[in-house]
Coordinates of C-alpha atoms and ligand atoms in Angstrom, one line a residue:
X1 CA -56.6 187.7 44.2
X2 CA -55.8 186.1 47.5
X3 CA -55.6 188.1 50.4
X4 CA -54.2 186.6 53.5
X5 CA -52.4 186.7 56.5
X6 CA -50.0 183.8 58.0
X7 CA -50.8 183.5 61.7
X8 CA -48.2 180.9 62.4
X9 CA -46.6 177.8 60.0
X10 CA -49.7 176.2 58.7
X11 CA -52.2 179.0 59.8
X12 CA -53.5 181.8 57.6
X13 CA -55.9 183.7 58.0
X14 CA -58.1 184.9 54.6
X15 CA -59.0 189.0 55.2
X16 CA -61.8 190.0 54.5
X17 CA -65.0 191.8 56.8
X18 CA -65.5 187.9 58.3
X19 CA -62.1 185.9 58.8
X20 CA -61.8 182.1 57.3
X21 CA -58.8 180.4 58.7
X22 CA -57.1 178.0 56.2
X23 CA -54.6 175.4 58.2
X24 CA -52.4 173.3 56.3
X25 CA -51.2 169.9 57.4
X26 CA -49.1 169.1 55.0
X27 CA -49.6 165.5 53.8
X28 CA -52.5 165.3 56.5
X29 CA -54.3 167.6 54.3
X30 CA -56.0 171.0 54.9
X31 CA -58.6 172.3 57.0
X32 CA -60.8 175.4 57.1
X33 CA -62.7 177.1 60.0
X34 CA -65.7 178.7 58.9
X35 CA -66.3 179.5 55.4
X36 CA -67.3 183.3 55.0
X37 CA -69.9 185.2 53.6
X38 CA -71.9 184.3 50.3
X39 CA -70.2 184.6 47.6
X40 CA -66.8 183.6 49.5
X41 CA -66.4 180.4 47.9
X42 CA -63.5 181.6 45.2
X43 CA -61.5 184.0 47.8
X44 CA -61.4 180.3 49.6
X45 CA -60.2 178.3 47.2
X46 CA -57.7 181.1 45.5
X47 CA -56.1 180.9 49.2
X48 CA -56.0 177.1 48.9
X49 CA -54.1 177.3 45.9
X50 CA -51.9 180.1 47.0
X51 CA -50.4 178.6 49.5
X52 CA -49.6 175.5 47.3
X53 CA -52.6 173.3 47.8
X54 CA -55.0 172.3 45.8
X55 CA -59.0 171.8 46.4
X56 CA -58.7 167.8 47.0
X57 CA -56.7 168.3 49.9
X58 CA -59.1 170.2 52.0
X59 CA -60.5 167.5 54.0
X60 CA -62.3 169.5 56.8
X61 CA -64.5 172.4 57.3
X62 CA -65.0 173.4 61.5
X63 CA -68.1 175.6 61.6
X64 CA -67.8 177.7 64.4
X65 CA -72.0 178.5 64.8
X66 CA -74.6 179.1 62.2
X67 CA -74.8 182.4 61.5
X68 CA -75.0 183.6 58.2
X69 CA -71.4 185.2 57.5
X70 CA -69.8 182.0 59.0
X71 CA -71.7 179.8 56.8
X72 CA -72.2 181.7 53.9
X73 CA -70.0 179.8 51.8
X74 CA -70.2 176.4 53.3
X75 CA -72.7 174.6 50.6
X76 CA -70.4 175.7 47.5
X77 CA -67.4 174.6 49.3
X78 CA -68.1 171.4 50.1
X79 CA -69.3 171.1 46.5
X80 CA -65.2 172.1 45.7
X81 CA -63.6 170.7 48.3
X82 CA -65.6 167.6 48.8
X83 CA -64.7 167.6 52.2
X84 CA -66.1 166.4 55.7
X85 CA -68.1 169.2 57.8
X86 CA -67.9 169.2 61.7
X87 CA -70.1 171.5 64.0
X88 CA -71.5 171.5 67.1
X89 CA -74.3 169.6 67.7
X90 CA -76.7 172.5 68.8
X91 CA -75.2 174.5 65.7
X92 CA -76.6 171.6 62.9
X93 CA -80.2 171.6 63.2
X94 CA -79.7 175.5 62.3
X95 CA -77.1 174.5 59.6
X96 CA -79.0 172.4 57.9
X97 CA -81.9 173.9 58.3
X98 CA -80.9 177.0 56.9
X99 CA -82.5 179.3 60.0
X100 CA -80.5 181.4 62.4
X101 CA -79.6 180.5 65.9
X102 CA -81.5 182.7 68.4
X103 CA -79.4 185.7 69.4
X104 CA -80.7 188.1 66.5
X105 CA -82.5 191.5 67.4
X106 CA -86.6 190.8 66.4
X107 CA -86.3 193.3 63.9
X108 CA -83.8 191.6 62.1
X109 CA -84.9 188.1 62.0
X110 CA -87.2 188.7 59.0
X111 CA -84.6 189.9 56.9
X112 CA -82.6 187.3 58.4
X113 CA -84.9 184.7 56.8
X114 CA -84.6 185.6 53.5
X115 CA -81.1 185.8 53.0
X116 CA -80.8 182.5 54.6
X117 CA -83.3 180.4 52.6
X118 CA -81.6 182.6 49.0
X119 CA -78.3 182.6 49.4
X120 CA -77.5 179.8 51.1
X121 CA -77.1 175.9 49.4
X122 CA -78.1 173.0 51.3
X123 CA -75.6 171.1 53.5
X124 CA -74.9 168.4 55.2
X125 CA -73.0 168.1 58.7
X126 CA -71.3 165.1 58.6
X127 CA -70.0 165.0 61.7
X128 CA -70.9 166.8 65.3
X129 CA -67.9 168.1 67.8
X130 CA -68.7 167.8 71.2
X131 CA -67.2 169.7 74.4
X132 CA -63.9 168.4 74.8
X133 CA -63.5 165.9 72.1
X134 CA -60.6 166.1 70.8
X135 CA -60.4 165.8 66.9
X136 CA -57.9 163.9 65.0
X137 CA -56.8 166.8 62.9
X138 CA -53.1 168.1 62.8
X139 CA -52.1 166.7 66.2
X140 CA -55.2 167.3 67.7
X141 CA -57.8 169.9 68.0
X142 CA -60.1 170.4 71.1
X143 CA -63.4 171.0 70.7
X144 CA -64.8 173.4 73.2
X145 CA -68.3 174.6 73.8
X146 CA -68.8 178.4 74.6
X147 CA -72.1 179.1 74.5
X148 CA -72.9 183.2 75.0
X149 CA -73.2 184.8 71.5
X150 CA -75.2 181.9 70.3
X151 CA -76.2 178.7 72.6
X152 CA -74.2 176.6 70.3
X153 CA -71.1 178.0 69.6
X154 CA -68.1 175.7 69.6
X155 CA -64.7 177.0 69.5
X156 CA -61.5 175.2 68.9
X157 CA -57.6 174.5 69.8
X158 CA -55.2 174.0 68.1
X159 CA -52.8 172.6 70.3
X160 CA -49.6 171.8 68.7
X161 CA -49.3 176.8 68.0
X162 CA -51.4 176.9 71.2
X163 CA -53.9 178.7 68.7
X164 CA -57.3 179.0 69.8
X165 CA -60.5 180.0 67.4
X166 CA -63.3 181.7 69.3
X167 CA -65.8 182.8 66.2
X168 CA -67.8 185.1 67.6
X169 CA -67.2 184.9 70.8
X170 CA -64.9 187.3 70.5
X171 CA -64.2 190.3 68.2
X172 CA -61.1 192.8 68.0
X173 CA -62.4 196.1 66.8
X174 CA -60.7 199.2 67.4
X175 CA -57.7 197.2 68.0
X176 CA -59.4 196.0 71.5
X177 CA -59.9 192.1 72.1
X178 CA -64.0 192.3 73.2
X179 CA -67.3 190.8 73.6
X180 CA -68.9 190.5 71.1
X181 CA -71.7 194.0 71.3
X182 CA -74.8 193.1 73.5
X183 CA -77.1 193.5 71.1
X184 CA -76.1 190.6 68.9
X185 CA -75.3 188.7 71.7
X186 CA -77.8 185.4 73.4
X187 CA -77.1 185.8 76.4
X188 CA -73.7 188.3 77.9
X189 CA -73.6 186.5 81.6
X190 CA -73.0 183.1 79.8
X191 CA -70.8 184.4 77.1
X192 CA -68.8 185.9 79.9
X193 CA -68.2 182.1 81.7
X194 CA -67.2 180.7 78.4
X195 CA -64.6 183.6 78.1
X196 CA -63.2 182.8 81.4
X197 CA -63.2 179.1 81.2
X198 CA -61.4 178.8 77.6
X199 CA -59.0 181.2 78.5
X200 CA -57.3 178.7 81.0
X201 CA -56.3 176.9 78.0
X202 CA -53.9 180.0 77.7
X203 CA -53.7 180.1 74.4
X204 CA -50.2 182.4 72.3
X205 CA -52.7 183.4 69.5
X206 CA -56.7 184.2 69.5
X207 CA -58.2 183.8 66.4
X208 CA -61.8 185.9 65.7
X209 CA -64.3 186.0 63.3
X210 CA -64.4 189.7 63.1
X211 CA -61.0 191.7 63.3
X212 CA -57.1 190.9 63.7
X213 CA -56.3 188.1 65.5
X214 CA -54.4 188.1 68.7
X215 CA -50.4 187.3 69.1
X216 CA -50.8 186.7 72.4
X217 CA -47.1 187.1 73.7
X218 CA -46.5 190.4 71.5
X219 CA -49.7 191.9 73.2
X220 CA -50.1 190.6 76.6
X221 CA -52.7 193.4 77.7
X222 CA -55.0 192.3 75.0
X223 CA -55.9 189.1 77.7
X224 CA -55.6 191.0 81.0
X225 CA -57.8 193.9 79.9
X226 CA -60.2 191.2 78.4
X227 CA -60.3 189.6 81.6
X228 CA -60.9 192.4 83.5
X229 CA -63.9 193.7 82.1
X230 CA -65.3 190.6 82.5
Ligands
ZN301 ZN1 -72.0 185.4 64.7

């Protein structure tokens, strides 16, 4: 069964312990951003189809950064969907190699490994984002680089709902907008500078890989308490 949250017109945002964001276009076609855990492939599609699409009009995937529970599903779904995969272009040696970017613990990284090379199908970028750019895709969606919880990460926004996507950047948990905890995180000075540069794009919703996302103008502390525990 599909479980999902709408966002905005267009934007949904598929529940789960990792958040997939599913935005339709209408007769531009559909897009996701990230694709899950393992194993995620069917709660994708289901979603598709729930919100009247089918798999042929998915004709994007935006991979946030390599890790594991963002990418879990990508393989299989480009297998469905057929469809076109951007990422950033420090994320796509680790993509298609099938290894995780550095910002893991030591003591995880075997572990780490494993999963990667056995759960994961092989898959092709076929095309990188750079900071910036500004994709062709439901009246434009920026690119922008925020390095910090990996070196690669590549967030994106949506400008026409002001919506921006900052996988894992940022998390909500405990209902607090946050970094992302230390431990997991490359390097916290630089995560902290991409915070504070994306967030002049001033965005009315911030979407996260882990946790709720962010209606920015129903919760305007969200941002200012972000900001200043930067
Ligand atoms: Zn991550």
């Amino acid at each position: 069964m599909a479980d999902f949250t709408k966002i905005v017109d267009g934007l949904y945002q598929i529940n789960g312990s990792v958040n997939v964001f599913v935005l339709d276009d209408g007769e531009n076609g559909v897009t996701i951003i990230d694709a899950g855990m393992p194993r995620s492939v069917n709660k994708i599609v289901d979603t598709v189809k729930a919100i009247g699409r089918t798999v042929g009009d998915v004709k994007y995937i935006l991979v946030t950064h390599a890790d594991i529970d963002h990418i879990g599903s990508l393989g299989s779904l480009v297998k469905a969907t057929n469809a076109t995969v951007i990422a950033g272009e420090k994320s796509k040696p680790y993509i298609e190699s099938r290894q995780a970017p550095p910002h893991l613990p030591f003591f995880l990284k075997p572990i780490m490994w494993v999963l990667l090379k056995t759960m994961l199908s092989r898959v092709t970028v076929g095309q990188t984002a750079t900071h910036g750019e500004r994709l062709q895709i439901a009246d434009g969606i920026r690119a922008l680089s925020i390095p910090g919880h990996t070196p690669g990460n590549i967030g994106y926004f949506w400008e026409r709902h002001k919506v921006l996507f900052v996988p894992d950047l940022l998390y909500v948990n405990d209902n607090k907008l946050g970094l992302m905890p230390s431990i997991i995180t490359w390097n916290v000075k630089i995560a902290k500078d991409s915070v504070k540069q994306v967030m002049k794009y001033n965005p009315d919703y911030i979407c996260v890989g882990h946790g709720k996302f962010i209606d920015v103008k129903a919760e305007p502390e969200q941002v200012k308490n972000l900001m200043a525990s930067l």
